[in-house]
Amino acid sequence: MPADVGLAYVVVTHLGPGHTSMLPEIIDRQTAMPVAHLRDDDEVAANRVYVLPPDTTVTTENGRLRLHRTSAAQREYNPIDIFFASLAEDRGERAVGIVLSGSGRDGTLGIKMIKEHGGLTIAQGSDGSHPRYPSMPESAIASGLVDLVVPVEHIPAKLANFARNLDDLAEILSESDRQAERVTTARLTVCQILRNETGHDFSGYKPATVLRRIHRRMEVLQLDTIESYIERLRRDRDEVVRLFQDVLIGVTRFFRDQQAFEALQRIIPRLFEGRSADEPVRVWVAGCSTGEEAYTIALLLREHMETLRVAPRVQIFATDIDESALEIARSGRYPAPLLRDLSPERLARFFIKDGESYVTTKALRELCAFSAHSIIRDPPFSRIDLISCRNLLIYLGPELQKRVLPLFHYALRPGGFLFLGTSETVSQHADLFAPVDKAQRVFQKREYARMRVPFTVPTNVPRRVSAAGGTTVAPQAGGPPLRAAVEARVLERFAPAHVLVNREGEVVHYSAGTGKYLEPAAGAPSRQIFAAARRGLRSELRSALNESVQTRQRTVRDNVVVEVDDRSQPLQLVVEPFESAGGDALFLMLFIDRGPPLSPDETAAARRSSDGNRTVEQLERELSETRDRLQSTIEAYETSLEELKSSQEEMVSMNEELQSTNEEMETSKEELQSINEELQTVNSELNLKVDALDRANNDLKNLFESTQIATVFLDNELVIRSFTPAMTAIFKLIPGDKGRPLTDIAANIDYPELRQDIQAVFDTHQPVERRCQSQDGTIHYLARLLPYRGAEGALDGVIVTFIDVTKVVRGEEFKTLAEELNHRVRNMLTVVVGLARLTLTDTPDPRAGTKIFVSRLHAMARAYNLLSKKDWGEVELHDVVDVELSPYADAERPRVMIEGPTIRLTPKAALAVNLVVHELVTNAAKYGALSQVGGDVHVAWSVTDESGSKRVVLDWRERNGAPVVAPKRKGFGTQLIEQQVGHGLGGKVDMTYAPDGFRARLDFPLGPKTVVSKARDS
């Protein structure tokens, strides 16, 4: 890093308790800047490196570093987040947060704080090999608030460029006379591009706010002039989106400004006063960003609702124009560092831990509806009890603030509350809101306040979607056509002056040039044309209008003379009916000059010259007609005046009623607009939830169809909710079986304990596992029964799965068979050794002994050859016993006695008996009667009939052998005997270690599974 960039560097690392850090020495070898452990109250100086000592945290305040010792209980806090947060508050847009390689999520929350205050954020990226510990930079990048993701070796150049541009930003924001016009034009051009692409107009935002965001994007893109950035915006819509998101960075977190929310908590009970269960409490959170503020208010409302015996319904409308932020708000998922301002009790009560994040509970989410909405462009909500708009007004210019605050006043119920940020106020509209807690910016609507300026409810501006996918304002209609422009110019220059009035003489429209004939009367302003008529014109206007009103015809008055200053203007007065689009009775008055204005002498001369053409009689007649017309007019006026007087009170009353009705209709119209906006908001929220539900259903459908695990979902009554296709191989299910009890469906599985196991899951709320097999025994399953839990964690059914473990069972059987073969080989070798020893001991002559030994081996071979030829099918019990004992038979001295009826065994039974006898023979040869020269073995069996059930009882008895000692534990041979008698023959075995010799008694049923023909006596 260059040593003269002008930046100060604070290095914060995670160090264990009592760890001695060599980091200052290591860094000092890599830079020419001074490097040392920072000390408390150090003044931050440029071109220096400060390293955090062990067992401490650091903050910055007014340009000084504050060192804090940490106890063992405090070491769980994140020192990087703590420093970044204080850095953002202290340095604002001059702060830079860099997250390098490290474990955990420390730094993510601090990055958010720096971004909110306009600073620069950087995270270490990959340069072909990832950072050694990527957790910290990856967590910061995942927040979406990192400006630059670059390899560590590129960061110095970025910092140097940032330092150079700081002075440029100060110059831009100052807007000196030399460049004020250029900067303003550029800013408005950028706002125009944003409006065309996104549909949102930022020209009313504070210029400094928009310019800071523009300059930050210029730094990221390494652009030197704002004009080059405008060109980038015009050809790169993605950059427009990034700038839009930068301008909309939300300054929010849970319980931001703790004292402010404590003040709000004191107001919340007043929202519920006098509310019945069917009268909802309505809250509007404007500019909700990623939803922390909305969920904080929902948390406080939910806590108060739980204290009420009957709580009304609560609706929180949380709105913003940033769709990406709304997606985060709707998911309700936040990383753990963002929730550190919550108490452990609230965290456990209203959030569910999911990995390294927390998800809001259903109790909070069901109160909030998140929707895209602009407080400037869209109609507001109505009948709201509480509006929370924190840290939004500070970004709006004065004109927008003048529009927004009256809009909030309109949206609130009488007595509703307005909750603003600590840097915002309603001083410009103090007549609309009364302070409740001025320090914490809580205000209440004044019920009888009057607007100082006209207020109109915004209506939705038509928008269109651009080709790039953005939303733009619909273009206005083109200018007037050429003909209309020409006609307008001709009318303006050459048409006579004219006035449009109603039947009472009230002016509806003036043309240009009427000042020559009309002059405002002294006193209060009036629209009456008779009061404004100049001398000589008033009576003619009145009579001509009355005549046209009565006849509904065109009326013309010639030789009308109007006095204009010291001159007289002869003119022709024309009054004719004018049909309006609304059907009102209107009349058009035209003033057509007859020559130029005349001086007093010219007027007298004109009159004298005209006297030659008129007689005195004509003048008298005209005068008489005028008098008659005047008299009739006076009489009609008096009659009308009396009628007007008689109906005046009624008209006034009707007018008041009409005004009241009109106001009610206007209010109803505005309420309908607000209700429509709410319905659109709710509908948008429902559409999003339906889309999410459709995606979840599609995922489940594809999972069901692709999984090879047989699964069925049952409710508390064992009724089938759904099942996977693999389940049809176990139960004979069809799609129409949903809604039927599972116990009514025929099964292809041998599982009689199914109902008992399901009941055990209901009773214990614990999973149950059991092995079972198909009816024909060819397929083996592992049945697993799990509790099915609903949204609130209550037991709402059972999930039954069957996993095919046939291969596993075959593997276990193969393993058992291998162990058995190994065991039998060992036993066979033992038998051979025993035969050899006994043979050589009994026969002194080695040649004879060898001959006898070989003959016994041949006997064993012949016996196994015999069994092999019979393939273990229809083998007599006598043969099975004899084949194992024949090697020990001695013609000179009988040592083996075998007797019993003929019994033909099934292959399975023959194998089981052979294995049992083989083990008994082996044990006898090792430790029993056959291990001694004088020992003998007696084997006898018989068929018994007990209670109509025939059984085979086989006795094995040894005598004159070695002393009998009972084993301390069961060996493999004993386990094999019990297994074969129990499972192979379905019987039982009893073994006795008597002083006179070992005895074994086998007892198994005589039936189709053990014999192939009826037993007969030998």
Short mmCIF file of C-alpha atoms in Angstrom, two decimals, residues 393-805:
data_model
loop_
_atom_site.label_atom_id
_atom_site.label_comp_id
_atom_site.label_asym_id
_atom_site.label_seq_id
_atom_site.Cartn_x
_atom_site.Cartn_y
_atom_site.Cartn_z
CA LEU A 393 -38.40 11.77 4.55
CA ILE A 394 -34.79 12.83 5.13
CA TYR A 395 -33.99 11.71 1.58
CA LEU A 396 -36.91 13.60 0.01
CA GLY A 397 -36.70 17.19 -1.15
CA PRO A 398 -38.92 19.94 0.35
CA GLU A 399 -41.54 19.67 -2.40
CA LEU A 400 -42.00 15.92 -1.93
CA GLN A 401 -42.18 16.36 1.84
CA LYS A 402 -44.95 18.92 1.35
CA ARG A 403 -46.87 16.31 -0.63
CA VAL A 404 -46.19 13.28 1.58
CA LEU A 405 -47.12 14.68 4.99
CA PRO A 406 -50.64 15.82 3.95
CA LEU A 407 -51.04 12.40 2.33
CA PHE A 408 -50.24 10.75 5.68
CA HIS A 409 -52.76 13.07 7.35
CA TYR A 410 -55.40 11.95 4.87
CA ALA A 411 -54.60 8.25 5.36
CA LEU A 412 -54.89 8.32 9.17
CA ARG A 413 -58.08 7.84 11.12
CA PRO A 414 -59.11 10.70 13.41
CA GLY A 415 -56.67 10.50 16.31
CA GLY A 416 -54.25 8.23 14.41
CA PHE A 417 -50.51 8.32 15.07
CA LEU A 418 -47.49 9.12 12.90
CA PHE A 419 -44.09 7.61 13.83
CA LEU A 420 -41.08 9.28 12.16
CA GLY A 421 -37.31 8.89 12.40
CA THR A 422 -35.24 10.82 14.90
CA SER A 423 -33.94 13.13 12.15
CA GLU A 424 -37.40 13.92 10.72
CA THR A 425 -40.12 16.35 11.76
CA VAL A 426 -43.52 17.75 10.75
CA SER A 427 -42.62 21.40 11.41
CA GLN A 428 -43.88 22.45 7.96
CA HIS A 429 -47.27 20.90 8.76
CA ALA A 430 -47.59 21.52 12.48
CA ASP A 431 -51.23 22.41 11.85
CA LEU A 432 -51.87 18.82 10.74
CA PHE A 433 -50.15 16.88 13.53
CA ALA A 434 -49.86 17.41 17.28
CA PRO A 435 -46.72 16.15 19.05
CA VAL A 436 -47.18 13.19 21.42
CA ASP A 437 -43.49 12.53 22.09
CA LYS A 438 -41.55 15.25 20.32
CA ALA A 439 -38.13 13.88 21.23
CA GLN A 440 -38.92 10.43 19.75
CA ARG A 441 -40.94 11.84 16.82
CA VAL A 442 -44.38 10.43 17.65
CA PHE A 443 -47.25 12.65 16.44
CA GLN A 444 -51.06 12.47 16.42
CA LYS A 445 -53.43 13.62 13.70
CA ARG A 446 -55.30 16.84 14.40
CA GLU A 447 -58.93 16.03 13.71
CA TYR A 448 -60.09 19.47 12.53
CA ALA A 449 -56.95 20.59 10.71
CA ARG A 450 -57.27 22.43 7.40
CA MET A 451 -54.88 22.11 4.50
CA ARG A 452 -52.96 25.29 3.74
CA VAL A 453 -52.43 24.15 0.15
CA PRO A 454 -54.73 22.13 -2.14
CA PHE A 455 -54.26 18.40 -1.64
CA THR A 456 -55.04 15.71 -4.19
CA VAL A 457 -54.84 11.97 -3.72
CA PRO A 458 -52.25 10.44 -6.09
CA THR A 459 -53.58 8.13 -8.78
CA ASN A 460 -51.70 5.35 -10.43
CA VAL A 461 -49.61 6.60 -13.34
CA PRO A 462 -49.89 4.30 -16.38
CA ARG A 463 -46.64 2.47 -16.93
CA ARG A 464 -45.25 0.23 -19.57
CA VAL A 465 -42.60 -2.47 -19.46
CA SER A 466 -39.51 -1.65 -21.47
CA ALA A 467 -37.90 -4.10 -23.85
CA ALA A 468 -35.20 -4.73 -21.28
CA GLY A 469 -37.75 -5.78 -18.73
CA GLY A 470 -38.03 -2.51 -16.78
CA THR A 471 -41.13 -0.44 -16.10
CA THR A 472 -41.43 3.00 -17.68
CA VAL A 473 -43.96 5.80 -17.61
CA ALA A 474 -46.30 5.80 -20.58
CA PRO A 475 -45.50 8.63 -23.03
CA GLN A 476 -47.90 11.56 -23.25
CA ALA A 477 -49.99 12.13 -26.36
CA GLY A 478 -48.41 14.16 -29.13
CA GLY A 479 -48.94 17.91 -29.66
CA PRO A 480 -52.02 19.37 -31.41
CA PRO A 481 -52.23 18.83 -35.15
CA LEU A 482 -51.33 21.60 -37.57
CA ARG A 483 -54.94 22.52 -38.32
CA ALA A 484 -55.78 22.96 -34.68
CA ALA A 485 -52.68 25.10 -34.18
CA VAL A 486 -53.60 27.33 -37.15
CA GLU A 487 -57.20 27.74 -36.01
CA ALA A 488 -56.06 28.61 -32.49
CA ARG A 489 -53.72 31.31 -33.89
CA VAL A 490 -56.49 32.78 -36.12
CA LEU A 491 -58.99 32.86 -33.25
CA GLU A 492 -56.46 34.53 -30.99
CA ARG A 493 -55.61 37.29 -33.51
CA PHE A 494 -58.79 37.97 -35.52
CA ALA A 495 -61.82 36.69 -33.59
CA PRO A 496 -63.93 39.30 -31.75
CA ALA A 497 -63.69 39.49 -27.98
CA HIS A 498 -66.23 37.18 -26.37
CA VAL A 499 -67.44 35.91 -23.02
CA LEU A 500 -69.21 32.68 -22.09
CA VAL A 501 -71.81 33.08 -19.33
CA ASN A 502 -74.57 31.04 -17.74
CA ARG A 503 -78.22 32.10 -17.64
CA GLU A 504 -77.64 34.15 -14.44
CA GLY A 505 -74.86 36.16 -16.10
CA GLU A 506 -71.96 34.51 -14.25
CA VAL A 507 -68.83 34.36 -16.39
CA VAL A 508 -67.58 30.87 -17.24
CA HIS A 509 -64.84 31.82 -19.73
CA TYR A 510 -63.12 35.02 -20.92
CA SER A 511 -61.39 35.46 -24.24
CA ALA A 512 -58.48 37.79 -24.85
CA GLY A 513 -59.30 41.52 -25.32
CA THR A 514 -62.38 41.74 -23.14
CA GLY A 515 -60.82 44.46 -20.96
CA LYS A 516 -62.00 47.04 -23.51
CA TYR A 517 -65.63 46.29 -22.66
CA LEU A 518 -65.47 44.89 -19.12
CA GLU A 519 -63.88 46.33 -16.03
CA PRO A 520 -63.73 44.67 -12.55
CA ALA A 521 -66.08 46.41 -10.14
CA ALA A 522 -64.86 47.75 -6.83
CA GLY A 523 -65.32 45.55 -3.74
CA ALA A 524 -65.29 41.79 -3.36
CA PRO A 525 -64.44 39.80 -6.50
CA SER A 526 -67.50 38.79 -8.54
CA ARG A 527 -68.12 36.73 -11.64
CA GLN A 528 -71.24 38.71 -12.60
CA ILE A 529 -70.75 40.22 -16.08
CA PHE A 530 -73.29 43.00 -15.41
CA ALA A 531 -71.17 44.30 -12.55
CA ALA A 532 -68.07 44.35 -14.80
CA ALA A 533 -69.73 45.94 -17.88
CA ARG A 534 -68.52 49.44 -18.78
CA ARG A 535 -70.84 52.43 -19.01
CA GLY A 536 -73.33 52.21 -21.88
CA LEU A 537 -73.15 48.43 -22.11
CA ARG A 538 -74.77 47.13 -18.92
CA SER A 539 -78.45 47.58 -19.86
CA GLU A 540 -77.92 46.22 -23.36
CA LEU A 541 -76.14 43.16 -21.95
CA ARG A 542 -78.95 42.47 -19.53
CA SER A 543 -81.79 42.86 -22.05
CA ALA A 544 -80.02 40.86 -24.76
CA LEU A 545 -79.22 38.00 -22.34
CA ASN A 546 -82.82 37.92 -21.03
CA GLU A 547 -84.20 37.81 -24.54
CA SER A 548 -81.85 35.00 -25.58
CA VAL A 549 -82.66 33.05 -22.42
CA GLN A 550 -86.40 33.31 -23.07
CA THR A 551 -86.37 32.67 -26.79
CA ARG A 552 -83.37 30.36 -26.96
CA GLN A 553 -82.52 32.26 -30.13
CA ARG A 554 -79.72 34.50 -31.29
CA THR A 555 -80.15 38.11 -30.17
CA VAL A 556 -78.42 41.06 -31.86
CA ARG A 557 -78.10 44.64 -30.60
CA ASP A 558 -76.78 47.21 -33.11
CA ASN A 559 -75.57 50.73 -32.49
CA VAL A 560 -74.52 49.94 -28.93
CA VAL A 561 -72.07 52.54 -27.66
CA VAL A 562 -69.71 51.76 -24.80
CA GLU A 563 -67.64 54.45 -23.15
CA VAL A 564 -63.94 53.59 -22.99
CA ASP A 565 -62.03 56.21 -21.01
CA ASP A 566 -62.63 59.52 -22.94
CA ARG A 567 -63.80 57.86 -26.11
CA SER A 568 -66.88 56.00 -27.29
CA GLN A 569 -66.79 52.69 -29.13
CA PRO A 570 -69.68 51.78 -31.41
CA LEU A 571 -70.22 48.06 -31.50
CA GLN A 572 -72.62 45.26 -32.28
CA LEU A 573 -73.58 42.98 -29.35
CA VAL A 574 -74.49 39.37 -30.19
CA VAL A 575 -75.84 36.85 -27.62
CA GLU A 576 -76.59 33.28 -28.66
CA PRO A 577 -77.14 29.95 -26.82
CA PHE A 578 -74.10 27.70 -26.51
CA GLU A 579 -74.52 23.96 -26.03
CA SER A 580 -71.95 22.61 -23.54
CA ALA A 581 -70.75 19.03 -23.23
CA GLY A 582 -72.19 18.80 -19.74
CA GLY A 583 -75.66 19.93 -20.83
CA ASP A 584 -75.54 23.26 -18.88
CA ALA A 585 -77.38 26.28 -20.35
CA LEU A 586 -74.58 28.64 -21.46
CA PHE A 587 -74.62 31.76 -23.65
CA LEU A 588 -71.90 33.23 -25.83
CA MET A 589 -71.59 37.05 -25.87
CA LEU A 590 -69.62 38.61 -28.76
CA PHE A 591 -68.43 42.23 -28.89
CA ILE A 592 -67.99 43.27 -32.57
CA ASP A 593 -66.54 46.74 -33.05
CA ARG A 594 -68.16 49.02 -35.67
CA GLY A 595 -65.29 51.26 -36.63
CA PRO A 596 -62.61 52.88 -34.51
CA PRO A 597 -63.31 54.56 -31.15
CA LEU A 598 -64.76 58.13 -31.46
CA SER A 599 -63.80 61.23 -29.56
CA PRO A 600 -66.56 63.21 -27.80
CA ASP A 601 -66.79 65.70 -30.71
CA GLU A 602 -66.90 62.93 -33.25
CA THR A 603 -69.61 61.21 -31.27
CA ALA A 604 -71.76 64.39 -31.23
CA ALA A 605 -71.14 64.97 -34.95
CA ALA A 606 -72.08 61.40 -35.74
CA ARG A 607 -75.26 61.84 -33.85
CA ARG A 608 -76.06 65.11 -35.67
CA SER A 609 -75.41 63.61 -39.07
CA SER A 610 -77.74 60.80 -38.33
CA ASP A 611 -80.52 63.14 -37.23
CA GLY A 612 -81.24 64.04 -40.83
CA ASN A 613 -82.28 60.48 -41.46
CA ARG A 614 -84.41 60.18 -38.38
CA THR A 615 -87.44 62.04 -37.31
CA VAL A 616 -88.43 63.10 -33.87
CA GLU A 617 -91.25 60.61 -34.02
CA GLN A 618 -88.84 57.78 -34.58
CA LEU A 619 -86.77 58.83 -31.63
CA GLU A 620 -89.83 59.08 -29.45
CA ARG A 621 -91.01 55.68 -30.60
CA GLU A 622 -87.69 54.16 -29.83
CA LEU A 623 -87.67 55.87 -26.49
CA SER A 624 -91.16 54.57 -25.78
CA GLU A 625 -90.14 51.06 -26.74
CA THR A 626 -87.12 51.35 -24.55
CA ARG A 627 -89.23 52.52 -21.63
CA ASP A 628 -91.72 49.69 -22.15
CA ARG A 629 -88.93 47.17 -22.38
CA LEU A 630 -87.33 48.61 -19.30
CA GLN A 631 -90.61 48.53 -17.42
CA SER A 632 -91.26 44.91 -18.40
CA THR A 633 -87.74 44.07 -17.43
CA ILE A 634 -88.18 45.74 -14.05
CA GLU A 635 -91.45 43.89 -13.45
CA ALA A 636 -89.91 40.59 -14.47
CA TYR A 637 -86.93 41.34 -12.28
CA GLU A 638 -89.18 42.13 -9.30
CA THR A 639 -91.18 38.94 -9.89
CA SER A 640 -88.03 36.92 -10.16
CA LEU A 641 -86.65 38.62 -7.08
CA GLU A 642 -89.72 37.65 -5.09
CA GLU A 643 -89.50 34.09 -6.34
CA LEU A 644 -85.83 34.00 -5.55
CA LYS A 645 -86.47 35.35 -2.09
CA SER A 646 -89.12 32.70 -1.45
CA SER A 647 -86.85 29.87 -2.58
CA GLN A 648 -83.56 31.26 -1.32
CA GLU A 649 -83.70 29.47 1.98
CA GLU A 650 -84.67 26.23 0.31
CA MET A 651 -81.88 26.61 -2.24
CA VAL A 652 -79.36 27.37 0.47
CA SER A 653 -80.48 24.29 2.36
CA MET A 654 -80.35 22.15 -0.75
CA ASN A 655 -76.97 23.58 -1.62
CA GLU A 656 -75.65 22.67 1.82
CA GLU A 657 -77.07 19.18 1.47
CA LEU A 658 -75.56 18.83 -1.97
CA GLN A 659 -72.21 20.05 -0.72
CA SER A 660 -72.38 17.58 2.15
CA THR A 661 -73.37 14.81 -0.23
CA ASN A 662 -70.60 15.79 -2.62
CA GLU A 663 -68.06 15.73 0.20
CA GLU A 664 -69.31 12.33 1.28
CA MET A 665 -69.06 11.08 -2.30
CA GLU A 666 -65.54 12.46 -2.61
CA THR A 667 -64.62 10.80 0.67
CA SER A 668 -66.21 7.55 -0.47
CA LYS A 669 -64.38 7.78 -3.77
CA GLU A 670 -61.06 8.29 -2.00
CA GLU A 671 -61.83 5.47 0.41
CA LEU A 672 -62.70 3.22 -2.52
CA GLN A 673 -59.38 4.12 -4.11
CA SER A 674 -57.59 3.28 -0.88
CA ILE A 675 -59.56 0.05 -0.45
CA ASN A 676 -58.73 -0.86 -4.04
CA GLU A 677 -55.07 -0.25 -3.32
CA GLU A 678 -55.30 -2.45 -0.22
CA LEU A 679 -57.02 -5.16 -2.22
CA GLN A 680 -54.30 -4.94 -4.83
CA THR A 681 -51.71 -5.21 -2.06
CA VAL A 682 -53.40 -8.24 -0.50
CA ASN A 683 -53.94 -9.78 -3.93
CA SER A 684 -50.28 -9.27 -4.79
CA GLU A 685 -49.28 -10.89 -1.51
CA LEU A 686 -51.65 -13.81 -2.13
CA ASN A 687 -50.37 -14.25 -5.68
CA LEU A 688 -46.81 -14.46 -4.38
CA LYS A 689 -47.86 -17.00 -1.77
CA VAL A 690 -49.79 -19.01 -4.37
CA ASP A 691 -46.71 -19.01 -6.62
CA ALA A 692 -44.55 -20.16 -3.71
CA LEU A 693 -47.13 -22.84 -2.86
CA ASP A 694 -47.21 -24.00 -6.47
CA ARG A 695 -43.44 -24.28 -6.53
CA ALA A 696 -43.47 -26.22 -3.26
CA ASN A 697 -46.21 -28.53 -4.58
CA ASN A 698 -44.28 -29.10 -7.80
CA ASP A 699 -41.15 -29.88 -5.80
CA LEU A 700 -43.08 -32.37 -3.66
CA LYS A 701 -44.75 -33.90 -6.71
CA ASN A 702 -41.39 -34.40 -8.45
CA LEU A 703 -39.91 -35.74 -5.21
CA PHE A 704 -42.76 -38.22 -4.80
CA GLU A 705 -42.49 -39.41 -8.39
CA SER A 706 -38.70 -39.74 -8.37
CA THR A 707 -38.10 -41.29 -4.97
CA GLN A 708 -37.74 -45.06 -4.72
CA ILE A 709 -38.70 -45.07 -1.05
CA ALA A 710 -42.24 -46.23 -0.37
CA THR A 711 -43.87 -43.55 1.81
CA VAL A 712 -47.44 -42.98 2.95
CA PHE A 713 -48.75 -40.00 4.97
CA LEU A 714 -51.52 -40.80 7.47
CA ASP A 715 -53.63 -38.51 9.65
CA ASN A 716 -54.65 -39.15 13.24
CA GLU A 717 -57.37 -41.59 12.06
CA LEU A 718 -54.93 -43.55 9.84
CA VAL A 719 -56.59 -42.05 6.77
CA ILE A 720 -54.30 -41.78 3.74
CA ARG A 721 -53.33 -38.21 2.84
CA SER A 722 -50.84 -39.01 0.08
CA PHE A 723 -48.32 -41.65 -0.93
CA THR A 724 -45.39 -42.16 -3.27
CA PRO A 725 -45.66 -44.40 -6.36
CA ALA A 726 -43.28 -46.95 -4.77
CA MET A 727 -45.94 -47.57 -2.09
CA THR A 728 -48.17 -49.36 -4.61
CA ALA A 729 -45.79 -52.35 -4.58
CA ILE A 730 -46.42 -52.84 -0.85
CA PHE A 731 -50.09 -51.87 -0.51
CA LYS A 732 -52.52 -52.26 -3.38
CA LEU A 733 -53.11 -48.51 -3.65
CA ILE A 734 -54.67 -46.48 -6.44
CA PRO A 735 -55.03 -42.66 -6.61
CA GLY A 736 -58.64 -42.90 -5.50
CA ASP A 737 -57.58 -44.46 -2.18
CA LYS A 738 -56.64 -41.06 -0.75
CA GLY A 739 -59.08 -40.45 2.09
CA ARG A 740 -59.46 -44.14 2.97
CA PRO A 741 -57.96 -45.79 6.08
CA LEU A 742 -54.73 -47.62 5.34
CA THR A 743 -55.94 -50.63 7.33
CA ASP A 744 -58.71 -51.17 4.72
CA ILE A 745 -56.16 -51.68 1.93
CA ALA A 746 -54.82 -55.16 1.08
CA ALA A 747 -51.11 -55.48 1.75
CA ASN A 748 -48.33 -57.43 0.08
CA ILE A 749 -46.25 -57.36 3.25
CA ASP A 750 -46.08 -59.52 6.37
CA TYR A 751 -46.37 -56.82 9.04
CA PRO A 752 -49.03 -57.73 11.64
CA GLU A 753 -47.61 -55.23 14.16
CA LEU A 754 -48.30 -52.18 11.93
CA ARG A 755 -51.30 -50.86 13.88
CA GLN A 756 -49.54 -51.34 17.24
CA ASP A 757 -46.44 -49.53 15.99
CA ILE A 758 -48.52 -46.60 14.70
CA GLN A 759 -50.21 -46.34 18.07
CA ALA A 760 -46.80 -46.38 19.75
CA VAL A 761 -45.79 -43.33 17.66
CA PHE A 762 -48.96 -41.50 18.78
CA ASP A 763 -48.33 -42.42 22.42
CA THR A 764 -44.60 -41.69 22.64
CA HIS A 765 -44.12 -39.12 19.84
CA GLN A 766 -40.96 -41.07 19.00
CA PRO A 767 -39.98 -42.89 15.77
CA VAL A 768 -40.38 -46.67 15.51
CA GLU A 769 -38.30 -49.01 13.32
CA ARG A 770 -39.00 -52.65 12.50
CA ARG A 771 -37.83 -55.21 9.97
CA CYS A 772 -40.42 -57.02 7.90
CA GLN A 773 -40.69 -58.87 4.61
CA SER A 774 -43.05 -59.50 1.74
CA GLN A 775 -45.65 -62.24 1.95
CA ASP A 776 -43.51 -64.61 -0.14
CA GLY A 777 -40.38 -63.79 1.86
CA THR A 778 -38.36 -62.67 -1.17
CA ILE A 779 -38.14 -58.97 -0.31
CA HIS A 780 -37.01 -57.53 3.01
CA TYR A 781 -38.00 -54.05 4.23
CA LEU A 782 -37.00 -51.67 7.01
CA ALA A 783 -40.23 -50.05 8.18
CA ARG A 784 -39.74 -46.62 9.76
CA LEU A 785 -42.66 -44.79 11.39
CA LEU A 786 -42.16 -41.08 12.13
CA PRO A 787 -44.46 -38.50 13.77
CA TYR A 788 -46.02 -35.98 11.34
CA ARG A 789 -46.03 -32.51 12.90
CA GLY A 790 -48.20 -29.58 11.84
CA ALA A 791 -47.32 -25.88 11.55
CA GLU A 792 -47.31 -25.34 15.31
CA GLY A 793 -45.36 -28.52 16.06
CA ALA A 794 -48.41 -30.52 17.20
CA LEU A 795 -48.66 -34.21 16.25
CA ASP A 796 -50.95 -34.39 13.24
CA GLY A 797 -50.40 -37.88 11.88
CA VAL A 798 -47.77 -40.49 11.03
CA ILE A 799 -45.34 -40.94 8.14
CA VAL A 800 -44.75 -44.61 7.27
CA THR A 801 -41.80 -45.47 5.04
CA PHE A 802 -40.59 -48.85 3.77
CA ILE A 803 -36.97 -49.09 2.64
CA ASP A 804 -35.96 -52.12 0.57
CA VAL A 805 -33.09 -53.72 2.48
#
